[in-house]
JSON list of C-alpha atoms in Angstrom, two decimals:
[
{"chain": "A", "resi": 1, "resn": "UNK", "atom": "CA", "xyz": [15.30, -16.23, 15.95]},
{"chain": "A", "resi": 2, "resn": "UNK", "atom": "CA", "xyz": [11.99, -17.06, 16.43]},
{"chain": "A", "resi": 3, "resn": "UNK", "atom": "CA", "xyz": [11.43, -14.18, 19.13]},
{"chain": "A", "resi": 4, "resn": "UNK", "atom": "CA", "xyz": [12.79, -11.99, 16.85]},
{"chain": "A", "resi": 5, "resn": "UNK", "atom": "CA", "xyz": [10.28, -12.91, 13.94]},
{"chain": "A", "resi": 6, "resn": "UNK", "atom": "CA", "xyz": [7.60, -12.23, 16.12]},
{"chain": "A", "resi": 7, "resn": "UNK", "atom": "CA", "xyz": [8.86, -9.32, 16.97]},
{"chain": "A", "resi": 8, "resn": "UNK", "atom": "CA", "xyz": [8.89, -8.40, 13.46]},
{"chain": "A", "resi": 9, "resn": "UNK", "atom": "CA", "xyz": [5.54, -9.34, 12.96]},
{"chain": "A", "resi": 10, "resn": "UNK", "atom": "CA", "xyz": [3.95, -7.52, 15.47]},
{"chain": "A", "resi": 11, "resn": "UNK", "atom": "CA", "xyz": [6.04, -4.55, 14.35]},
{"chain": "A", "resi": 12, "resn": "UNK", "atom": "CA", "xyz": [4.74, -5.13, 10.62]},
{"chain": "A", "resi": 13, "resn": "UNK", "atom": "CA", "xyz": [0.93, -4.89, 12.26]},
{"chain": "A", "resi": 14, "resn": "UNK", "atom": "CA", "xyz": [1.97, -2.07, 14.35]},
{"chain": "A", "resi": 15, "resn": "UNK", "atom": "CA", "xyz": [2.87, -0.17, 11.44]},
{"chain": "A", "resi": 16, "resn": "UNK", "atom": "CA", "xyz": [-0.51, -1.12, 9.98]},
{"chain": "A", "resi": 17, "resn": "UNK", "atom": "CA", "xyz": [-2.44, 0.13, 13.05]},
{"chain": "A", "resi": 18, "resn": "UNK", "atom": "CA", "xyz": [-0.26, 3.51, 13.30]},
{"chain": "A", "resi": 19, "resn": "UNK", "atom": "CA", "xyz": [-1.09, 4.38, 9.63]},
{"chain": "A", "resi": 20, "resn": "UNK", "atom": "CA", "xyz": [-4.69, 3.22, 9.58]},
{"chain": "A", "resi": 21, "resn": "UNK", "atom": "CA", "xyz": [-4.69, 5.31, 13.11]},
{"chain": "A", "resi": 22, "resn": "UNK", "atom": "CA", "xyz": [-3.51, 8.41, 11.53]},
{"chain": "A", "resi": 23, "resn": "UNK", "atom": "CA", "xyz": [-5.08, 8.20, 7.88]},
{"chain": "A", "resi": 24, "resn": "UNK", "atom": "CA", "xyz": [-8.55, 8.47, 10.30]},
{"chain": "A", "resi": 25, "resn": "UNK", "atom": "CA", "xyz": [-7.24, 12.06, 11.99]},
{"chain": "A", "resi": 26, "resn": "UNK", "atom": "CA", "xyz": [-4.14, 13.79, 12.66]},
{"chain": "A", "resi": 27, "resn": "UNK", "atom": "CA", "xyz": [-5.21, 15.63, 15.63]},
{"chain": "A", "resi": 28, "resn": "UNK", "atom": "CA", "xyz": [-2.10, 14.93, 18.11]},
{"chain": "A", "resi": 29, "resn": "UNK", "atom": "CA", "xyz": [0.48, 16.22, 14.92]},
{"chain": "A", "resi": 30, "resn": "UNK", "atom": "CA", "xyz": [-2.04, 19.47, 14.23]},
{"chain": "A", "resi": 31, "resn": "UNK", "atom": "CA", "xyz": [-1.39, 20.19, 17.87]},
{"chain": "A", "resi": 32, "resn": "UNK", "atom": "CA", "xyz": [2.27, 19.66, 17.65]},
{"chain": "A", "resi": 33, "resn": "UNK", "atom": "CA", "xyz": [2.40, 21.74, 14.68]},
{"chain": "A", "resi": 34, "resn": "UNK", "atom": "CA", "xyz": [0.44, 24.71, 16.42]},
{"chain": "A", "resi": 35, "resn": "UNK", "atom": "CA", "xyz": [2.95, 24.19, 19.56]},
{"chain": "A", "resi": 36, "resn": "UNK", "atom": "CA", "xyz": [6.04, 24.25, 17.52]},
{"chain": "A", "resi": 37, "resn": "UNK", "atom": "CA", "xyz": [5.40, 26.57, 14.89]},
{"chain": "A", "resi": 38, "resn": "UNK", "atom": "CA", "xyz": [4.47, 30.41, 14.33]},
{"chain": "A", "resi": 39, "resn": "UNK", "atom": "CA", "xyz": [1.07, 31.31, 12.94]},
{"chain": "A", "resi": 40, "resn": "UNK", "atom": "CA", "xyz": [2.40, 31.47, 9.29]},
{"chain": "A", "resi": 41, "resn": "UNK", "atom": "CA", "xyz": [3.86, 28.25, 9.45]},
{"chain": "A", "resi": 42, "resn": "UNK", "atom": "CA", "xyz": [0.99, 26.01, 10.94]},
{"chain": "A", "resi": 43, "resn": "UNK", "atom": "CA", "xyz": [-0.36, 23.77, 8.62]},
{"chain": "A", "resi": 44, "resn": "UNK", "atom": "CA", "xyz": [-3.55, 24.30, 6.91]},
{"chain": "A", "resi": 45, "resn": "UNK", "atom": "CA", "xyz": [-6.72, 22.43, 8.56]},
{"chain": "A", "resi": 46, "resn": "UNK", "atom": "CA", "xyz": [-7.56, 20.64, 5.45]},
{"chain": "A", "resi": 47, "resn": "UNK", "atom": "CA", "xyz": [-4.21, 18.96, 5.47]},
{"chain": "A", "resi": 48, "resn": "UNK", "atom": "CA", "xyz": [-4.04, 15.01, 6.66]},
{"chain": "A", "resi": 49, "resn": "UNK", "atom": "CA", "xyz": [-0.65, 15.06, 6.74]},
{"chain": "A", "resi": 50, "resn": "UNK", "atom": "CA", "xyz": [0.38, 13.04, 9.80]},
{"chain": "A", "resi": 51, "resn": "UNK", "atom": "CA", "xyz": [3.59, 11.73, 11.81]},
{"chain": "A", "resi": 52, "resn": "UNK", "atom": "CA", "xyz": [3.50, 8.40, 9.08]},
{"chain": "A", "resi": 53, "resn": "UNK", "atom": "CA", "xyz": [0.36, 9.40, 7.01]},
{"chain": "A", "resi": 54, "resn": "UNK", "atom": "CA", "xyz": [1.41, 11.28, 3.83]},
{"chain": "A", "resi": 55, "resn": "UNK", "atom": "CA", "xyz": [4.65, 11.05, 5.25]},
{"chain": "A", "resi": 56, "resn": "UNK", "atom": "CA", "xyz": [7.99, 11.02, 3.33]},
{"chain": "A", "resi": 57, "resn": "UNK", "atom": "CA", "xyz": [11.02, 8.18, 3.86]},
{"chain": "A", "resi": 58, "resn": "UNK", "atom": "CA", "xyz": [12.87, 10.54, 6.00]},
{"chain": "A", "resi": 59, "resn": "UNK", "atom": "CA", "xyz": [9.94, 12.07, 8.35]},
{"chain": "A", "resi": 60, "resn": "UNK", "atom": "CA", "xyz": [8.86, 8.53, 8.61]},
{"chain": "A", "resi": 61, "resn": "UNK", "atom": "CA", "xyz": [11.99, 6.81, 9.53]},
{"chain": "A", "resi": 62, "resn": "UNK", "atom": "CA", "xyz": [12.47, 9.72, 12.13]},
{"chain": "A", "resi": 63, "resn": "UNK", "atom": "CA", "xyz": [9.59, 9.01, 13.86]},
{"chain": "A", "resi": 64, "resn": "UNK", "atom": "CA", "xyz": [9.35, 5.59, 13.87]},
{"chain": "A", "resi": 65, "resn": "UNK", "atom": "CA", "xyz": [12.73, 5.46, 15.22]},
{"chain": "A", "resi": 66, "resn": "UNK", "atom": "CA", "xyz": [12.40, 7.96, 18.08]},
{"chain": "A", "resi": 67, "resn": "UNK", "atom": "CA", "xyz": [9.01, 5.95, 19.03]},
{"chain": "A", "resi": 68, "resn": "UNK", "atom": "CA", "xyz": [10.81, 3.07, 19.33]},
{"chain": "A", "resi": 69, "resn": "UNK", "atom": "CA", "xyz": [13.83, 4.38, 21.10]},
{"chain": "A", "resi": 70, "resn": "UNK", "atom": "CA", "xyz": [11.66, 6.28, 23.68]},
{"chain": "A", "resi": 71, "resn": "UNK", "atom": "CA", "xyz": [9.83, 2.81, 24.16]},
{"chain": "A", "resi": 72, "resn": "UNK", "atom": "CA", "xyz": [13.17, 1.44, 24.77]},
{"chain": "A", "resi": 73, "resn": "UNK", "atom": "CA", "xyz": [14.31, 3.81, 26.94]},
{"chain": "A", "resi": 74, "resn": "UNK", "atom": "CA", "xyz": [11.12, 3.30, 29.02]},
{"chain": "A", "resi": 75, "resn": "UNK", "atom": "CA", "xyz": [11.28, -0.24, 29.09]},
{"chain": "A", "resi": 76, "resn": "UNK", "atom": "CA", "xyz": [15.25, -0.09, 30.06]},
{"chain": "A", "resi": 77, "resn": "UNK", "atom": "CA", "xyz": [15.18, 1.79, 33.15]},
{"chain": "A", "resi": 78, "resn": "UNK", "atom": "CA", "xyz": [11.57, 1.09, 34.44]},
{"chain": "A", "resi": 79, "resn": "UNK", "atom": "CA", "xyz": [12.06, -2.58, 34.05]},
{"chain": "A", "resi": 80, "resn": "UNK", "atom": "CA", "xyz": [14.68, -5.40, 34.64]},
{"chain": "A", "resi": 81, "resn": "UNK", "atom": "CA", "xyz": [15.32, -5.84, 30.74]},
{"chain": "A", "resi": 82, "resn": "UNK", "atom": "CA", "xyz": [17.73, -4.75, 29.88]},
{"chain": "A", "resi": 83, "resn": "UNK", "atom": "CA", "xyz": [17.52, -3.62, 25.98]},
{"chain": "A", "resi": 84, "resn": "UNK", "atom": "CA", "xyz": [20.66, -1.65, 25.41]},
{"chain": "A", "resi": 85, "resn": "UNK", "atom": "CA", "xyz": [22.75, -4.15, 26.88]},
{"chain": "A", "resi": 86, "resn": "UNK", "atom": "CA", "xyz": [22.79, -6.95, 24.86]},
{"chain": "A", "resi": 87, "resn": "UNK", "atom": "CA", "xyz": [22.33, -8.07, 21.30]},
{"chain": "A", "resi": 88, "resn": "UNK", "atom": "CA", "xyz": [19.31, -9.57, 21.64]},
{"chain": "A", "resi": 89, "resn": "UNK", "atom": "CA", "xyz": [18.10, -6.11, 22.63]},
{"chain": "A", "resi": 90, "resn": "UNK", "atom": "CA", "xyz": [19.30, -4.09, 20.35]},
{"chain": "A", "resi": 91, "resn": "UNK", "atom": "CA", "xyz": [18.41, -6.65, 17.44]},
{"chain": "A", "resi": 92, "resn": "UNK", "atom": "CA", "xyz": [14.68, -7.08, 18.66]},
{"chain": "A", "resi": 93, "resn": "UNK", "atom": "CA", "xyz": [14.80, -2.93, 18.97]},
{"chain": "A", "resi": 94, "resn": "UNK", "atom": "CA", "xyz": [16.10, -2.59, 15.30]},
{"chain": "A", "resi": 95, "resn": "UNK", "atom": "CA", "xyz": [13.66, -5.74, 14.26]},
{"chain": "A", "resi": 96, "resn": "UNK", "atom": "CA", "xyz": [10.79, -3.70, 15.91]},
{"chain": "A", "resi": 97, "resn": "UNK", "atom": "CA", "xyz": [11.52, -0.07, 14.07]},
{"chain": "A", "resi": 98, "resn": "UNK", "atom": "CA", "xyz": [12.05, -2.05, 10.75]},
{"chain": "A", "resi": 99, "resn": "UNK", "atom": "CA", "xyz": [8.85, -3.97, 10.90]},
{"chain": "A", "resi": 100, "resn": "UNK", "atom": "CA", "xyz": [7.14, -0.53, 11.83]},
{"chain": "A", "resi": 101, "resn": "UNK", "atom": "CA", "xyz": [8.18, 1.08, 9.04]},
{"chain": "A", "resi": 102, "resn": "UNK", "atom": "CA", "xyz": [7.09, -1.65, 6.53]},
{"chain": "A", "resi": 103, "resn": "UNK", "atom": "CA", "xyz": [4.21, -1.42, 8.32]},
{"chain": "A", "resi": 104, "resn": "UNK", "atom": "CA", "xyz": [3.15, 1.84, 7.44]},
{"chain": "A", "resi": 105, "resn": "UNK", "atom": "CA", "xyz": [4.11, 1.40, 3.57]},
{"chain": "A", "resi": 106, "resn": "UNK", "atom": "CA", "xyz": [1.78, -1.84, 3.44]},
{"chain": "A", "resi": 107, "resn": "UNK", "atom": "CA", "xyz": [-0.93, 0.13, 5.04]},
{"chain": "A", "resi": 108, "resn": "UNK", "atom": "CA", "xyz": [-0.09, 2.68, 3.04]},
{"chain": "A", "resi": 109, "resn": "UNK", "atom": "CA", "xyz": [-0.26, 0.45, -0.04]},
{"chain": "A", "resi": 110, "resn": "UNK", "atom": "CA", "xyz": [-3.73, -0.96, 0.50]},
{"chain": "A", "resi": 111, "resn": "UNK", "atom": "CA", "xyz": [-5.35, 1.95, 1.20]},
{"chain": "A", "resi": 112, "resn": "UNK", "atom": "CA", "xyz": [-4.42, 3.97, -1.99]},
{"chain": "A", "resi": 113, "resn": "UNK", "atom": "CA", "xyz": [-5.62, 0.33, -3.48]},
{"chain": "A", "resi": 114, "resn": "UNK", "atom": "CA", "xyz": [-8.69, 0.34, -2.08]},
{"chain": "A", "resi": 115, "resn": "UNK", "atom": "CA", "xyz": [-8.99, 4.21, -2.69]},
{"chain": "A", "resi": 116, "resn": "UNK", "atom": "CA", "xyz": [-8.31, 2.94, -6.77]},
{"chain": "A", "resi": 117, "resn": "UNK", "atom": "CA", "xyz": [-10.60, 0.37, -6.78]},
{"chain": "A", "resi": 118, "resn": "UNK", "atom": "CA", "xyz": [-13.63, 2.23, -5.02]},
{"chain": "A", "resi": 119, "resn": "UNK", "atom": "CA", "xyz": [-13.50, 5.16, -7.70]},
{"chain": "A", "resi": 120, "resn": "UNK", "atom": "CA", "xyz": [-12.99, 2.51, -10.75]},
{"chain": "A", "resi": 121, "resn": "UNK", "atom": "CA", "xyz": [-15.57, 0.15, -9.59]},
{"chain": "A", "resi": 122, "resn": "UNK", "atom": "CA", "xyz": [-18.50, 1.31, -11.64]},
{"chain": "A", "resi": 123, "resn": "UNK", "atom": "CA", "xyz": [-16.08, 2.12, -14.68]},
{"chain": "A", "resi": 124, "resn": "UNK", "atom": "CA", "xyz": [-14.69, -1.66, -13.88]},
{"chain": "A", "resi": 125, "resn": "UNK", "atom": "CA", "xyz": [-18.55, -2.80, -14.77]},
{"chain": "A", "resi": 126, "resn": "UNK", "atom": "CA", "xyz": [-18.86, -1.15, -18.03]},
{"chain": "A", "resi": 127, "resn": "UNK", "atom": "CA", "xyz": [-15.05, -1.99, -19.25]},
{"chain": "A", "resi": 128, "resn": "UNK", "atom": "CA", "xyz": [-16.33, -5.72, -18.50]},
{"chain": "A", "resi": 129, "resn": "UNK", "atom": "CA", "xyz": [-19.46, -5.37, -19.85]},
{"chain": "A", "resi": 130, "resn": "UNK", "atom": "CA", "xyz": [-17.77, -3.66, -23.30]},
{"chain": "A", "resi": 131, "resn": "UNK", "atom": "CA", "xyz": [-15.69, -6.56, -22.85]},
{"chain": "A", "resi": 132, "resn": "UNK", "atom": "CA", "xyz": [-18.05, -9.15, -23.27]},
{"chain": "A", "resi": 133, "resn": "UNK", "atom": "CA", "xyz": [-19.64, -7.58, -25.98]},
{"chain": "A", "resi": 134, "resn": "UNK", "atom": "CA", "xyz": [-16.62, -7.22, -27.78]},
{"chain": "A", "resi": 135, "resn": "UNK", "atom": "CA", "xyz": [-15.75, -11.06, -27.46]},
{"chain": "A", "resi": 136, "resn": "UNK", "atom": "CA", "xyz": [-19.37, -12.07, -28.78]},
{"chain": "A", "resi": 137, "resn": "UNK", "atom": "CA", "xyz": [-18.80, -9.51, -32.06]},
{"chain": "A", "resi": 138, "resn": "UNK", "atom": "CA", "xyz": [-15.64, -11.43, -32.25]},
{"chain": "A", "resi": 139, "resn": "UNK", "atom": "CA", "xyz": [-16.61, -14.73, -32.32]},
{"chain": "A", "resi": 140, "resn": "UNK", "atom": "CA", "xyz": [-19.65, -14.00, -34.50]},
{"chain": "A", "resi": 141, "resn": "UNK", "atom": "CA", "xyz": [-17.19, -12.51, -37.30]},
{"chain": "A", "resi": 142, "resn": "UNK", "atom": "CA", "xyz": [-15.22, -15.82, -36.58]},
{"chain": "A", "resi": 143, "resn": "UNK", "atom": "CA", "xyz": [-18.38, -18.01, -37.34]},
{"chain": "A", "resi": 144, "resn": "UNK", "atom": "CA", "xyz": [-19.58, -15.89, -40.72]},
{"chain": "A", "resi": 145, "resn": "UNK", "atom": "CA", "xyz": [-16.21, -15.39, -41.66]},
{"chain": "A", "resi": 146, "resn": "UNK", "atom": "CA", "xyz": [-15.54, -18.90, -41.56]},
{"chain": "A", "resi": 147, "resn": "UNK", "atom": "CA", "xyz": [-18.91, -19.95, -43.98]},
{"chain": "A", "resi": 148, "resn": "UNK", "atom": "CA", "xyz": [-17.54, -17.15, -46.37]},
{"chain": "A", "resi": 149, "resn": "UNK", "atom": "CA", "xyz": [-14.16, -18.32, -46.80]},
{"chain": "A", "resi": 150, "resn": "UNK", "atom": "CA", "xyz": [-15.57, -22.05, -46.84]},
{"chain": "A", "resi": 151, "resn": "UNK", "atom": "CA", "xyz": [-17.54, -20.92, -49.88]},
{"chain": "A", "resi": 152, "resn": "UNK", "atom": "CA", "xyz": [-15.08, -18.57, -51.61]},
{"chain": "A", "resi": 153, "resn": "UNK", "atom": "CA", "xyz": [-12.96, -21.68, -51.54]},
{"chain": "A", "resi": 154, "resn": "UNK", "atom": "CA", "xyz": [-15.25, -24.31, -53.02]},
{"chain": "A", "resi": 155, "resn": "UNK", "atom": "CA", "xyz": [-15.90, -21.30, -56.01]},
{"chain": "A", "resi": 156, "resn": "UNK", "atom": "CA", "xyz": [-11.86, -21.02, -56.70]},
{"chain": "A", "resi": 157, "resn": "UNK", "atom": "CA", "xyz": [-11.94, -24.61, -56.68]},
{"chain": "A", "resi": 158, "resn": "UNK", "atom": "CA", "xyz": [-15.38, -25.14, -58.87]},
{"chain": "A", "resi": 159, "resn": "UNK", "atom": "CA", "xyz": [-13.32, -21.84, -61.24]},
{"chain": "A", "resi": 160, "resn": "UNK", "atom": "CA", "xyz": [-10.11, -23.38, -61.50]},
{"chain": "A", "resi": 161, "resn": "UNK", "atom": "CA", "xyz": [-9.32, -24.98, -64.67]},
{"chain": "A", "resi": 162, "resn": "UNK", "atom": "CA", "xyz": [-7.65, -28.19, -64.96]},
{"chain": "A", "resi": 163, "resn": "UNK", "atom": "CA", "xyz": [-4.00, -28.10, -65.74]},
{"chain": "A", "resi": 164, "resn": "UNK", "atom": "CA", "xyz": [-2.23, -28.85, -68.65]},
{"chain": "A", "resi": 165, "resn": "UNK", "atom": "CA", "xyz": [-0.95, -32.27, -69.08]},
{"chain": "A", "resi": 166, "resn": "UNK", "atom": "CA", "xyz": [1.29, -32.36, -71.82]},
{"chain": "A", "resi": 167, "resn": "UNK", "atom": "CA", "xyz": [3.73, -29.71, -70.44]},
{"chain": "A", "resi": 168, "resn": "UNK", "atom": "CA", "xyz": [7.51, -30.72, -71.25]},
{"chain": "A", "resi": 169, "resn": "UNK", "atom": "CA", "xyz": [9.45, -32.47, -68.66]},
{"chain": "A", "resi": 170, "resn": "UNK", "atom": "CA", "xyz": [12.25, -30.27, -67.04]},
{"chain": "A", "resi": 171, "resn": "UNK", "atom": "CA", "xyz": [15.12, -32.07, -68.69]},
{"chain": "A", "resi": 172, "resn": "UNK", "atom": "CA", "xyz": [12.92, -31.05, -71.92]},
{"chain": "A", "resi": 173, "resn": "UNK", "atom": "CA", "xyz": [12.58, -27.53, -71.81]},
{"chain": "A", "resi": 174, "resn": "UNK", "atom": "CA", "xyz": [16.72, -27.69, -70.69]},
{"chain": "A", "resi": 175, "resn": "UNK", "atom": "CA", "xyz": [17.90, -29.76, -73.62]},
{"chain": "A", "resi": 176, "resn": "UNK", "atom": "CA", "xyz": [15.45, -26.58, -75.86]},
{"chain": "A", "resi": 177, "resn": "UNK", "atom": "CA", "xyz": [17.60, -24.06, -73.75]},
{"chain": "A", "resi": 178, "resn": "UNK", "atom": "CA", "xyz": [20.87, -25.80, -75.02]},
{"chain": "A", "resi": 179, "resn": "UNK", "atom": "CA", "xyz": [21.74, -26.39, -71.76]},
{"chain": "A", "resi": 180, "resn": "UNK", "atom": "CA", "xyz": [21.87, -30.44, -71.59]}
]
């Protein structure tokens, strides 16, 4: 188990690296496309699309997996582990091509972040700035409004007039009704 978790681990930073890698330039998958495809179908040379970068589940999980398997392969016959064999093998091999591919999502997840945050950062300013302004208006209004309705209050009170004493009791005004 704990093999296995760093395993996963090191696949999870893996992923990181391959993304990062290929977010920089996709110059081995431009010359795979130019091998494999006809002059129409090449991509264009703006295009970053990579193997992972700007990649889709499917395309992704594809190659991911067939890097990993050709590492096993490699690994299986030019070495005395065997990988294939056992469980341990084929768990650390699955552990490793999961990790990978979480890899490239968290990569892929802070650098649209930081991509956000770069472009917002001198809106970010003002919207705190505005902000803080707002909150002072706001607790100036609080502070006059407060004096006013202080005020307004002691007038009502100063304007009210005294009330009437010799109103008739409840039972009174029901016995007048014919009620009691």
């Amino acid at each position: 188990m704990g093999l296995e978790l760093v395993i996963f681990i090191a696949a999870i930073l893996f992923g990181i690296f391959l993304y990062w890698r290929e977010s920089n330039g996709n110059g081995a998958y431009r010359f795979l496309n130019k091998m494999m495809n006809s002059k129409e179908l090449q991509m264009s040379a703006d295009n970053p699309k990579g193997f992972v970068y700007k990649q889709a589940f499917l395309p992704r999980l594809i190659f991911v997996v067939a890097i990993v398997m050709i590492a096993a392969l490699v690994v299986e016959f030019l070495t005395p582990l065997a990988v294939f064999s056992s469980y341990n093998g084929i768990s650390a091999f699955s552990s490793f091509a999961v990790g990978t591919l979480i890899g490239t999502y968290v990569a892929s997840f802070v650098i649209k972040t930081t991509e956000v945050v770069e472009e917002k950062s001198d809106s970010l300013g003002d919207i705190v700035e505005g902000a803080v302004e707002k909150g002072k208006d706001f607790i100036e209004d609080l502070k006059t409004k407060d004096t006013k309705v202080v005020e307004e209050a002691k007038e009502e009170i100063k304007n009210d007039p005294e009330p009437e004493v010799d109103q008739k009791s409840a039972r009174d005004r029901l016995k007048d009704k014919g009620l009691m």
